[in-house]
XYZ file of C-alpha atoms in Angstrom:
774
model
C -7.869 -25.266 -14.243
C -10.923 -25.122 -12.018
C -14.190 -24.175 -13.605
C -14.871 -20.456 -13.620
C -17.187 -19.396 -10.866
C -15.994 -21.854 -8.244
C -17.934 -20.902 -5.164
C -16.311 -22.771 -2.293
C -12.548 -22.939 -1.797
C -11.260 -26.474 -1.986
C -8.500 -28.050 0.034
C -5.802 -26.989 -2.403
C -7.024 -23.397 -2.255
C -6.947 -23.352 1.532
C -3.459 -24.862 1.596
C -2.168 -22.394 -0.994
C -3.722 -19.415 0.806
C -2.229 -20.523 4.118
C 1.206 -21.058 2.591
C 1.145 -17.606 0.976
C 0.097 -15.988 4.260
C 2.904 -17.729 6.160
C 5.450 -16.767 3.512
C 4.426 -13.119 3.607
C 4.507 -13.165 7.402
C 8.099 -14.401 7.156
C 8.977 -11.523 4.838
C 7.492 -9.056 7.309
C 9.524 -10.723 10.028
C 12.654 -9.801 8.092
C 11.377 -6.225 7.813
C 10.440 -5.946 11.491
C 12.773 -2.946 11.857
C 10.167 -0.902 9.979
C 7.791 -1.373 12.881
C 9.910 0.392 15.472
C 11.573 3.222 13.565
C 10.194 6.731 14.199
C 7.130 7.980 12.404
C 7.936 10.338 9.558
C 5.773 13.108 8.157
C 3.405 10.985 6.042
C 2.737 8.823 9.099
C 2.793 11.162 12.071
C -0.003 13.395 10.825
C -2.204 10.310 10.514
C -1.209 9.312 14.032
C -2.446 12.708 15.239
C -5.930 12.287 13.786
C -6.089 8.709 15.065
C -5.170 9.753 18.611
C -7.092 13.035 18.775
C -9.413 13.174 21.845
C -13.064 12.674 21.077
C -13.936 16.218 22.161
C -11.978 17.708 19.265
C -11.870 14.725 16.916
C -14.599 15.882 14.528
C -13.339 19.443 14.196
C -9.746 18.321 13.609
C -10.783 16.154 10.663
C -11.574 19.268 8.635
C -7.842 20.004 8.282
C -6.721 16.460 7.497
C -4.252 16.190 4.617
C -6.231 13.391 2.974
C -9.368 11.581 4.143
C -9.263 8.421 6.218
C -11.931 5.752 6.567
C -13.871 5.444 9.790
C -13.106 1.742 10.085
C -9.378 2.205 9.548
C -9.250 4.998 12.119
C -11.110 2.804 14.587
C -8.844 -0.215 14.100
C -5.678 1.868 14.401
C -6.963 3.732 17.448
C -7.860 0.452 19.085
C -4.292 -0.758 18.545
C -2.934 2.428 20.111
C -5.230 2.232 23.117
C -4.521 -1.469 23.630
C -0.728 -1.506 23.164
C 0.235 2.104 23.798
C 0.806 4.930 21.368
C 3.961 3.564 19.829
C 5.031 3.555 16.214
C 4.988 -0.251 16.132
C 1.456 -0.543 17.514
C 0.039 1.965 15.029
C 1.735 0.210 12.113
C 0.541 -3.215 13.269
C -2.808 -3.223 11.349
C -1.013 -2.689 8.036
C 1.483 -5.439 8.825
C -1.275 -7.899 9.676
C -3.275 -6.953 6.572
C -0.480 -7.922 4.169
C -0.559 -11.729 4.751
C -4.350 -11.638 4.788
C -4.325 -9.806 1.462
C -2.121 -12.489 -0.075
C -4.489 -15.206 1.101
C -7.531 -13.290 -0.199
C -5.935 -12.887 -3.641
C -5.321 -16.639 -3.784
C -8.966 -17.348 -2.946
C -10.255 -14.900 -5.562
C -7.879 -16.020 -8.316
C -8.624 -19.700 -7.719
C -12.199 -19.128 -8.858
C -10.926 -18.503 -12.361
C -7.432 -20.018 -12.563
C -5.186 -22.718 -11.133
C -3.221 -22.810 -7.910
C 0.083 -21.844 -9.489
C -1.453 -18.771 -11.082
C -3.113 -17.794 -7.802
C 0.160 -18.006 -5.890
C 1.922 -16.019 -8.610
C -0.736 -13.287 -8.430
C -0.286 -12.965 -4.663
C 3.498 -12.827 -4.966
C 3.383 -10.339 -7.824
C 1.461 -7.821 -5.714
C 2.470 -8.472 -2.119
C 6.198 -8.826 -2.783
C 6.308 -5.664 -4.865
C 8.929 -3.340 -3.419
C 6.783 -0.222 -3.589
C 3.822 -1.986 -2.064
C 5.966 -3.395 0.762
C 7.278 0.095 1.446
C 3.705 1.361 1.746
C 2.569 -1.635 3.787
C 5.288 -1.146 6.407
C 4.198 2.435 7.134
C 1.296 3.919 9.037
C -0.838 4.209 5.924
C -4.221 2.671 5.057
C -3.450 1.398 1.551
C -2.816 -2.238 2.482
C -6.003 -2.386 4.532
C -7.978 -0.754 1.710
C -6.642 -3.253 -0.847
C -7.612 -6.114 1.474
C -11.089 -4.640 1.933
C -11.607 -4.289 -1.842
C -10.607 -7.905 -2.527
C -12.768 -9.179 0.327
C -15.769 -7.183 -0.940
C -15.505 -8.881 -4.340
C -14.944 -12.302 -2.731
C -17.964 -11.920 -0.464
C -20.149 -10.502 -3.222
C -19.395 -13.359 -5.614
C -19.707 -16.107 -2.977
C -23.065 -17.649 -3.730
C -23.107 -21.335 -2.708
C -26.711 -21.893 -3.774
C -26.797 -20.368 -7.237
C -24.579 -21.617 -10.076
C -22.589 -18.850 -11.758
C -24.626 -18.761 -14.974
C -27.976 -20.115 -13.857
C -31.072 -17.986 -14.278
C -33.880 -18.566 -11.747
C -36.692 -20.697 -13.105
C -40.001 -19.103 -14.012
C -41.821 -20.822 -11.160
C -39.155 -20.149 -8.532
C -40.158 -18.369 -5.349
C -39.707 -14.598 -5.544
C -38.277 -12.666 -2.633
C -34.998 -11.582 -1.064
C -32.483 -14.305 -0.339
C -31.341 -14.209 3.278
C -27.858 -15.472 2.479
C -27.294 -12.848 -0.199
C -28.655 -10.170 2.142
C -26.109 -11.130 4.810
C -23.246 -11.216 2.311
C -24.195 -7.841 0.813
C -24.396 -6.343 4.304
C -20.959 -7.752 5.131
C -19.611 -6.105 1.978
C -21.067 -2.787 3.159
C -19.334 -3.154 6.521
C -16.045 -3.849 4.734
C -16.545 -0.654 2.739
C -16.325 1.306 5.995
C -12.666 0.276 6.294
C -11.661 1.794 2.952
C -12.135 5.363 1.760
C -12.704 4.172 -1.852
C -15.018 1.372 -0.710
C -17.966 3.040 -2.397
C -16.123 2.850 -5.734
C -16.327 -0.953 -5.478
C -19.775 -1.329 -3.916
C -21.745 0.900 -6.299
C -20.717 -0.968 -9.498
C -21.541 -4.286 -7.828
C -24.974 -2.987 -6.826
C -25.560 -1.758 -10.377
C -24.730 -5.212 -11.789
C -27.100 -6.934 -9.372
C -29.954 -4.546 -10.126
C -29.347 -4.738 -13.866
C -29.650 -8.509 -13.895
C -33.130 -9.860 -14.150
C -35.676 -10.987 -13.547
C -36.043 -10.194 -9.820
C -34.479 -6.706 -9.843
C -36.692 -5.472 -7.042
C -35.551 -8.147 -4.626
C -31.927 -7.773 -5.693
C -32.162 -4.082 -4.820
C -33.567 -4.963 -1.413
C -30.623 -7.312 -0.826
C -28.146 -4.570 -1.781
C -29.732 -1.755 0.233
C -27.639 -2.278 3.427
C -24.361 -2.164 1.500
C -25.548 0.807 -0.521
C -26.684 2.720 2.562
C -23.555 2.018 4.616
C -21.102 3.004 1.899
C -23.064 6.104 0.878
C -23.510 7.457 4.405
C -19.861 6.794 5.168
C -18.696 8.618 2.047
C -21.054 11.587 2.234
C -21.078 12.021 5.995
C -17.545 11.086 7.050
C -15.144 11.051 4.104
C -16.452 14.245 2.499
C -15.932 15.994 5.851
C -12.176 15.568 5.246
C -12.004 17.165 1.818
C -9.513 19.929 2.577
C -7.041 18.378 0.124
C -9.237 19.704 -2.708
C -7.972 23.192 -1.883
C -4.318 22.265 -2.400
C -2.357 21.664 -5.564
C -0.569 18.420 -4.665
C -2.829 16.206 -6.788
C -3.386 18.643 -9.662
C -1.470 16.425 -12.081
C -3.890 13.577 -11.313
C -7.115 15.595 -11.615
C -9.207 15.708 -14.771
C -10.562 19.061 -13.648
C -9.347 22.168 -15.437
C -8.483 20.491 -18.752
C -9.863 21.137 -22.207
C -11.482 18.391 -24.311
C -8.300 17.284 -26.098
C -6.169 17.626 -22.976
C -8.744 15.557 -21.075
C -8.637 12.773 -23.675
C -4.857 12.768 -23.627
C -4.874 12.732 -19.817
C -7.210 9.724 -19.686
C -5.197 7.830 -22.305
C -1.919 8.494 -20.505
C -3.276 7.424 -17.127
C -4.867 4.248 -18.489
C -1.621 3.342 -20.224
C 0.372 4.038 -17.074
C -2.048 1.989 -14.990
C -1.943 -1.066 -17.263
C 1.753 -1.030 -18.088
C 3.133 0.741 -15.031
C 1.742 -1.438 -12.277
C 4.308 -4.248 -12.691
C 7.465 -2.183 -12.082
C 5.984 -0.155 -9.228
C 2.506 0.561 -7.912
C 3.031 4.280 -7.325
C 5.757 6.247 -9.070
C 4.164 9.565 -8.145
C 5.704 9.611 -4.656
C 9.495 10.134 -4.796
C 9.908 9.125 -1.145
C 9.032 5.500 -1.874
C 11.435 2.750 -2.866
C 10.584 1.700 -6.419
C 11.300 -1.503 -8.286
C 12.890 -1.216 -11.717
C 12.721 -3.281 -14.866
C 16.122 -4.958 -15.397
C 17.627 -3.558 -18.579
C 21.236 -4.718 -18.883
C 22.516 -5.051 -22.442
C 18.978 -5.143 -23.865
C 18.124 -1.557 -22.959
C 14.396 -0.899 -22.797
C 13.448 -4.137 -24.560
C 12.499 -6.004 -21.316
C 10.203 -3.161 -20.265
C 8.510 -3.136 -23.663
C 8.167 -6.922 -23.583
C 6.568 -6.832 -20.138
C 4.169 -4.070 -21.183
C 3.081 -5.963 -24.307
C 2.656 -9.199 -22.351
C 0.558 -7.464 -19.685
C -1.677 -5.825 -22.289
C -2.209 -9.064 -24.241
C -2.808 -11.110 -21.104
C -5.145 -8.460 -19.723
C -7.222 -8.380 -22.906
C -7.436 -12.171 -22.930
C -8.413 -12.155 -19.274
C -11.232 -9.689 -19.939
C -12.590 -11.885 -22.732
C -12.338 -15.023 -20.592
C -13.948 -13.479 -17.509
C -16.740 -11.874 -19.520
C -18.084 -15.337 -20.382
C -18.969 -16.160 -16.776
C -21.258 -14.562 -14.264
C -18.745 -14.099 -11.454
C -16.106 -13.000 -13.937
C -18.423 -10.275 -15.174
C -18.941 -9.194 -11.573
C -15.192 -8.821 -11.073
C -14.852 -6.847 -14.305
C -17.747 -4.608 -13.258
C -16.047 -3.857 -9.929
C -12.767 -2.995 -11.661
C -14.201 -0.989 -14.561
C -16.814 0.743 -12.452
C -14.208 1.803 -9.890
C -12.034 3.323 -12.608
C -14.985 5.218 -14.101
C -16.075 6.555 -10.717
C -12.536 7.675 -9.880
C -12.369 9.470 -13.220
C -15.637 11.269 -12.472
C -14.452 12.197 -8.989
C -11.204 13.583 -10.410
C -13.239 15.884 -12.641
C -14.592 17.482 -9.446
C -11.170 17.421 -7.681
C -12.348 14.866 -5.151
C -10.102 11.928 -6.095
C -6.880 11.482 -8.129
C -7.023 9.290 -11.213
C -4.209 7.033 -12.387
C -1.545 4.767 -10.855
C -1.140 6.519 -7.502
C -1.019 5.073 -4.006
C -4.608 6.208 -3.347
C -5.752 3.832 -6.107
C -3.796 0.839 -4.895
C -7.035 -0.933 -3.995
C -7.825 -1.724 -7.665
C -4.397 -3.215 -8.403
C -5.253 -6.660 -6.936
C -8.267 -6.891 -9.276
C -6.109 -5.827 -12.214
C -3.522 -8.465 -11.302
C -6.204 -11.173 -11.198
C -7.429 -10.241 -14.685
C -3.901 -10.325 -16.132
C -3.008 -13.619 -14.463
C -6.231 -15.285 -15.615
C -5.575 -14.133 -19.185
C -1.964 -15.346 -19.085
C -3.045 -18.788 -17.912
C -5.693 -19.041 -20.646
C -3.109 -18.132 -23.292
C -0.628 -20.696 -21.984
C -3.239 -23.447 -21.840
C -4.431 -22.667 -25.362
C -0.881 -22.816 -26.696
C -0.183 -26.116 -24.949
C -3.401 -27.571 -26.328
C -2.334 -26.542 -29.811
C 1.019 -28.258 -29.325
C -0.615 -31.457 -28.113
C -2.898 -31.406 -31.133
C 0.073 -31.532 -33.525
C 2.065 -34.184 -31.716
C 1.874 -37.801 -33.115
C -0.677 -39.899 -31.331
C -0.824 -43.642 -30.782
C 1.443 -46.214 -32.442
C 2.112 -49.930 -32.625
C 3.833 -49.972 -29.277
C 0.894 -48.267 -27.541
C -1.588 -50.411 -29.469
C 0.180 -53.598 -28.413
C -0.332 -52.734 -24.823
C -4.054 -52.246 -25.161
C -6.572 -54.681 -23.767
C -7.668 -57.445 -26.060
C -11.236 -56.455 -25.536
C -10.727 -52.964 -26.821
C -12.242 -52.291 -30.220
C -9.795 -51.969 -33.099
C -9.014 -48.580 -34.573
C -10.339 -48.280 -38.101
C -8.318 -46.603 -40.768
C -9.945 -43.873 -42.779
C -10.779 -44.959 -46.344
C -8.113 -44.134 -48.821
C -5.422 -43.729 -46.141
C -2.690 -45.854 -44.644
C -1.249 -45.451 -41.156
C 2.480 -45.559 -41.692
C 4.966 -45.943 -38.749
C 8.202 -47.766 -38.313
C 8.051 -50.887 -36.166
C 11.705 -50.803 -35.265
C 12.220 -47.161 -34.395
C 10.001 -45.423 -31.825
C 10.821 -41.919 -32.942
C 8.950 -40.538 -35.962
C 10.611 -40.908 -39.332
C 9.961 -39.567 -42.767
C 8.548 -41.993 -45.315
C 7.757 -41.590 -48.986
C 4.173 -41.181 -50.015
C 2.707 -42.681 -53.107
C 2.952 -39.456 -55.073
C 6.637 -39.096 -54.331
C 6.248 -36.555 -51.487
C 7.403 -36.951 -47.877
C 5.367 -37.237 -44.678
C 6.009 -37.675 -40.951
C 5.664 -41.328 -39.904
C 2.551 -41.883 -37.898
C 0.469 -39.610 -40.107
C -2.264 -40.709 -42.478
C -0.864 -41.352 -45.920
C -3.400 -41.167 -48.779
C -3.422 -44.169 -51.142
C -3.966 -44.055 -54.845
C -7.515 -44.706 -55.947
C -8.303 -48.284 -56.963
C -8.702 -49.221 -60.597
C -12.297 -49.630 -61.744
C -11.440 -53.007 -63.238
C -10.274 -54.518 -59.983
C -11.977 -54.243 -56.589
C -10.279 -52.163 -53.942
C -8.468 -54.180 -51.359
C -7.061 -52.979 -48.045
C -3.338 -52.444 -48.050
C -1.366 -54.064 -45.291
C 0.660 -51.689 -43.144
C 3.686 -53.934 -43.673
C 3.442 -53.866 -47.461
C 5.730 -51.465 -49.272
C 4.189 -48.338 -50.730
C 3.205 -48.542 -54.383
C 5.713 -47.253 -56.867
C 4.909 -43.965 -58.504
C 3.383 -44.089 -61.973
C 5.576 -43.758 -64.989
C 6.395 -40.183 -65.769
C 5.537 -38.874 -62.239
C 7.948 -36.237 -60.946
C 8.582 -35.870 -57.144
C 7.925 -32.463 -55.618
C 10.471 -32.156 -52.768
C 9.697 -28.466 -52.192
C 6.125 -29.208 -51.223
C 7.265 -31.997 -48.898
C 9.738 -29.722 -47.148
C 7.066 -27.054 -46.722
C 4.735 -29.567 -45.104
C 7.449 -30.690 -42.715
C 8.303 -27.081 -41.909
C 4.681 -26.217 -41.221
C 4.296 -29.256 -38.991
C 7.396 -28.344 -37.017
C 6.387 -24.682 -36.822
C 2.967 -25.665 -35.498
C 4.773 -27.232 -32.544
C 7.730 -24.869 -32.137
C 5.911 -21.553 -32.296
C 3.411 -22.277 -29.496
C 6.233 -23.641 -27.353
C 8.271 -20.495 -28.029
C 5.279 -18.369 -27.035
C 4.891 -20.335 -23.799
C 8.586 -19.827 -23.039
C 8.252 -16.096 -23.788
C 5.233 -15.717 -21.503
C 7.001 -17.641 -18.761
C 10.022 -15.402 -19.213
C 7.806 -12.341 -18.876
C 6.461 -13.794 -15.633
C 10.001 -14.204 -14.343
C 10.795 -10.627 -15.362
C 7.640 -9.442 -13.618
C 8.616 -11.128 -10.378
C 12.195 -9.886 -10.657
C 10.914 -6.385 -11.322
C 8.533 -6.638 -8.401
C 11.276 -7.466 -5.906
C 14.139 -5.580 -7.579
C 14.098 -2.917 -4.882
C 14.195 -5.365 -1.978
C 17.830 -4.600 -1.214
C 17.288 -0.821 -1.051
C 14.174 -1.489 1.006
C 16.254 -3.438 3.509
C 19.086 -0.909 3.491
C 16.680 1.998 4.065
C 15.064 0.499 7.147
C 16.936 3.002 9.352
C 16.811 5.907 6.924
C 15.575 9.270 8.161
C 12.981 10.697 5.801
C 11.674 13.908 7.277
C 10.089 14.896 10.564
C 11.395 11.633 12.072
C 12.787 13.426 15.124
C 9.564 15.230 16.021
C 9.176 13.076 19.132
C 12.728 14.008 20.162
C 11.920 17.703 19.694
C 8.759 17.367 21.792
C 10.673 15.585 24.566
C 13.309 18.341 24.682
C 10.573 20.987 24.746
C 8.789 19.267 27.623
C 12.042 19.111 29.530
C 13.094 22.749 29.190
C 9.645 24.389 29.381
C 8.812 26.175 32.640
C 5.488 27.374 34.033
C 4.276 30.391 32.120
C 6.247 29.597 28.971
C 4.605 29.563 25.568
C 5.506 27.128 22.802
C 5.212 28.389 19.237
C 5.271 25.869 16.365
C 5.970 27.257 12.925
C 4.907 25.600 9.714
C 1.541 24.446 8.481
C 2.832 20.923 7.922
C 4.300 20.658 11.424
C 1.059 21.121 13.337
C -0.421 17.584 13.322
C 2.941 15.917 13.936
C 3.696 18.220 16.843
C 0.314 17.596 18.456
C 0.784 13.833 18.271
C 4.370 13.936 19.569
C 3.476 16.275 22.416
C 0.082 14.971 23.488
C -0.110 11.287 22.586
C 3.170 9.571 21.741
C 4.505 7.034 24.225
C 7.719 6.542 22.255
C 11.092 7.565 23.521
C 13.638 9.418 21.386
C 15.140 7.770 18.332
C 18.513 7.560 20.082
C 18.005 7.930 23.836
C 21.733 8.507 24.358
C 21.509 11.647 22.223
C 19.452 13.271 24.954
C 21.845 12.272 27.746
C 25.281 13.659 28.571
C 28.140 11.578 27.225
C 30.945 10.048 29.306
C 33.395 12.375 30.999
C 35.655 14.017 28.497
C 33.717 12.600 25.564
C 32.028 15.127 23.318
C 30.199 12.476 21.279
C 26.819 10.953 22.070
C 26.486 7.455 23.367
C 24.780 5.288 20.779
C 22.279 2.553 21.517
C 21.226 -0.322 19.297
C 17.510 0.349 18.968
C 15.819 3.681 19.011
C 12.354 4.988 19.556
C 10.924 1.994 21.415
C 9.813 1.594 24.989
C 12.466 -1.057 25.600
C 15.301 1.181 24.411
C 13.999 4.065 26.473
C 13.709 2.025 29.662
C 17.446 1.929 30.168
C 17.595 5.736 30.091
C 14.632 6.319 32.362
C 16.572 6.356 35.613
C 19.022 8.979 34.365
C 16.153 11.069 33.064
C 14.310 10.830 36.360
C 17.397 11.976 38.250
C 17.659 15.056 36.033
C 14.228 16.366 37.025
C 15.321 17.620 40.409
C 18.721 18.867 39.359
C 17.472 22.107 37.861
C 15.816 24.726 39.954
C 13.026 26.867 38.644
C 15.289 29.845 38.093
C 18.142 28.059 36.291
C 18.736 28.787 32.674
C 18.936 25.707 30.460
C 22.001 27.185 28.783
C 24.059 26.351 31.873
C 23.229 22.662 31.433
C 23.341 22.170 27.721
C 26.701 23.365 26.503
C 27.967 20.802 24.025
C 31.484 22.183 23.991
C 33.295 25.451 24.257
C 31.227 28.453 23.225
C 32.834 30.740 20.694
C 32.804 34.505 20.821
C 29.729 34.769 18.662
C 27.824 32.527 21.006
C 27.663 29.484 18.721
C 28.761 26.203 20.258
C 32.052 25.157 18.765
C 31.553 21.518 19.541
C 28.314 21.161 17.649
C 27.920 17.653 19.013
C 24.616 16.074 19.888
C 25.757 14.740 23.234
C 25.628 17.962 25.169
C 21.874 18.340 25.232
C 19.791 18.737 28.338
C 19.109 15.570 30.256
C 15.659 14.632 29.101
C 13.410 12.227 30.951
C 11.608 9.638 28.868
C 7.833 10.189 29.005
C 5.816 7.699 30.981
C 3.386 5.502 29.028
C 0.143 7.285 28.357
C -2.998 5.378 29.165
C -6.449 5.977 27.772
C -7.359 9.649 28.154
C -10.949 10.476 29.027
C -12.377 13.985 28.881
C -13.026 15.486 32.301
C -11.436 12.644 34.262
C -8.050 11.823 35.674
C -5.515 9.796 33.749
C -4.271 6.471 34.973
C -0.999 8.059 36.075
C -2.782 10.538 38.350
C -2.356 13.585 36.127
C -5.619 15.433 35.633
C -6.908 15.894 32.130
C -8.477 19.109 30.863
C -10.324 18.770 27.567
C -8.325 15.663 26.805
C -4.934 17.357 27.275
C -2.518 17.241 30.200
C -1.617 20.520 31.941
C 1.934 21.662 32.513
C 3.482 23.263 35.561
C 5.058 22.392 38.878
C 1.811 21.104 40.329
C 1.429 18.664 37.483
C 5.044 17.588 37.879
C 4.515 17.096 41.604
C 1.411 14.988 41.034
C 3.289 12.903 38.479
C 6.115 12.397 40.967
C 3.694 11.379 43.698
C 2.054 8.787 41.465
C 5.243 6.945 40.688
C 6.136 8.870 37.551
C 8.771 11.002 39.271
C 10.754 13.143 36.911
C 8.401 12.669 33.987
C 7.971 16.056 32.300
C 4.362 17.052 31.889
C 2.866 17.334 28.433
C 2.419 20.939 27.387
C -1.309 21.633 26.915
C -2.621 23.006 23.670
C -3.708 26.260 25.295
C -0.037 27.085 25.909
C 0.868 26.376 22.273
C 0.435 28.669 19.289
C 0.824 27.723 15.640
C 1.949 30.178 12.980
C 2.633 29.937 9.285
C 0.358 29.329 6.343
C -3.026 30.979 6.861
C -2.513 31.378 10.635
C -2.018 34.875 12.104
C 1.495 36.210 12.573
C 3.418 35.035 15.633
C 3.817 38.457 17.258
C 0.118 39.168 16.806
C -0.838 35.944 18.554
C 1.585 36.654 21.408
C 0.169 40.154 21.833
C -3.376 38.797 22.036
C -2.611 36.451 24.925
C -4.099 37.644 28.243
C -0.864 36.867 30.131
C 2.506 37.602 28.482
C 4.727 34.541 28.330
C 7.730 34.258 30.622
C 9.862 32.558 28.014
C 9.233 31.591 24.420
C 10.098 28.231 22.857
C 9.833 28.348 19.068
C 9.999 25.219 16.926
C 10.215 25.738 13.160
C 9.716 22.906 10.685
C 12.830 22.366 8.616
C 11.395 22.740 5.118
C 9.469 25.919 6.075
C 12.268 27.810 7.827
C 12.935 30.092 4.869
C 9.297 31.085 4.511
C 8.950 31.793 8.250
C 12.134 33.840 8.621
C 10.112 37.017 8.195
C 8.067 36.219 11.310
C 11.105 35.398 13.447
C 13.173 38.478 12.590
C 10.859 40.979 14.417
C 11.107 39.033 17.690
C 14.323 40.828 18.731
C 12.773 44.222 18.100
C 9.827 43.132 20.261
C 12.140 42.326 23.186
C 12.885 38.627 22.606
C 16.468 37.342 22.329
C 17.386 33.820 21.211
C 19.638 32.186 23.806
C 19.719 28.506 22.885
C 19.034 26.280 19.870
C 18.351 22.583 19.543
C 18.620 21.367 15.944
C 17.002 18.133 14.794
C 18.221 16.889 11.448
C 15.548 16.763 8.708
C 12.982 17.887 11.268
C 13.500 21.413 12.536
C 15.038 23.767 15.080
C 13.842 24.503 18.606
C 14.923 27.942 19.894
C 14.562 29.380 23.380
C 13.837 33.118 23.561
C 14.341 35.153 26.758
C 13.264 38.688 27.560
C 15.827 41.331 26.629
C 16.053 45.020 25.823
C 15.180 45.894 22.279
C 18.292 48.034 21.799
C 20.876 45.629 23.212
C 22.773 43.178 20.973
C 21.600 39.581 21.162
C 23.413 37.449 23.750
C 25.634 34.538 23.049
C 23.807 31.512 21.775
C 24.265 27.794 22.490
C 23.453 25.299 19.747
C 22.818 21.626 20.453
C 22.464 19.279 17.487
C 20.604 15.981 17.384
C 21.114 13.464 14.616
């Protein structure tokens, strides 16, 4: 094991870190399908805030579901601007962060443990099923975990000062330039993670607490302290709308009495320590979770793992507390937990084993792994101490110049010369002993001088009347064997717990692979936006119902460069075939390219006065107006949107379409300009001024329509699937106000798009066409 506080990674550390990074990159290669599948609800709202034009970026952040770090937003936006606003490009930073996180964990663990333990720590975390599920989505948790580990690595990297050395009394006083640069780098890393301040502040407190040059240590920490504080107070706190909801109430300390608060803290600490191995976050039911293998043993494996983690963690705390850099790591971990607990008391941050607190799990893993290695090494040392040492055979092979080994007075080294294995011989008092041990000799008679006894001479016969004590001999043999067997059994048990941990970590890998094409919710929002862009005419108004649907709709309508999940769903099927044509990959630019020509041809096929119902019948229409076919192949021919370049306020886009306040206008003129610039047939994006949002705290739909200066020609209403029941009361009055539903497009697990035409309030509603997309 390397000495604690190793400051520079050696060759073995670099090789191990590189091997872990390559291995994790290979795993992500197997999960590459996660890159290209459509964004679901937890991802698409983040994509909206990442892609929001700068003119409205700051105001939009006030309604963000949860806060995002400035650095993470910048990195993700850069990926979208560089590679296009595709699902794969926005997920790319999280994919790249996973191998880097594995390498960083190896580097940090190697300062306190061996290479094998460091590799195990990286595999334990980065191969965890729940963590892989989070890492393959457009979420910041992988990047935040990487930033936390790198902050600790940078903070504890001091090549000039030994880990436990105190500056001499006559040493020069003043800030150290190297430490100043490293502390500043840690502050920059804190900008990438929302909880970065939870790591930086405890580290600053440790540096200032240590003497004797506290003043200069504070000067060295000021850049990190200023960067993390300004970022948290000025940027993260601006996105605190989640405090007004009730989603995280179970993870808040706020609102609890004294005894309930103590019970809450105890439960969350227990769940954090013992619940991290089987799954990082069990709060989110949409994630794929690993499980502890039970089999015929029931809950015994889970209990064994929990006990092993607690014992190893306690040992790791004791071991790390003896060294300067170890104490720094413990301060970062403990301080972060205390600050999260305080923030939860004010409803600013959830406390416990949730995905928001994933950034502390790597530090917790390092502590447990270091403690497990110390326990194993101590047990092996105890075993070696009880094994027989030396012997005639080993002594014969020694150099002639080596000094002889002296026998302790009053003892005889007894070992068989013919048999190498230990054997039991009889001691002088009639008891038994393992050969190779020191056998006490009877004291010499005062009348005769003591003479050394030859090893080859037989043992003296017991005195007359002496009675052997076989029970005592057996107990000595049993104790000697137990001193060897018990530590070995403990080592085997700890190793078995490590195997169970790794098996538990990857136990959900098969479901993770099988769910790579699973629809979760709001996956087809891009499809709904494409259909809306295709059927909308000049003067139409789009109404989006549901508080949760707003950010996803804005991204799908205004930013996304992805095509539909299944491009063939939005194209007519072969003649006489009522089923959609399926394609192998969905939602990517490559899969959409093959459908572009058909979509472009469809742009000129409909005149301005045609009703979309004449084009979109999916089968025979029954008497009640509902399509009897119900297939997804009969939808309107939808053109795939052209790639969206960088959008600048007040300037023209790269495709020739003018931009107003960062949004593209709709209408025939916009379509004509798009056609003249080579994007013929590409439906224009519907600007935000022609879109109204209702539901939640927003005004009622009819009230918003009545307040518009120009009445809409047609109305396109999209209602989020899980909020349809709550919004039914706002849709029912539309018929009385002179709006009749004529056509529906249903998107599974996403919502329903309905076209409303003007009609007389007293007439029955017309027949209705329904087109389904799966």
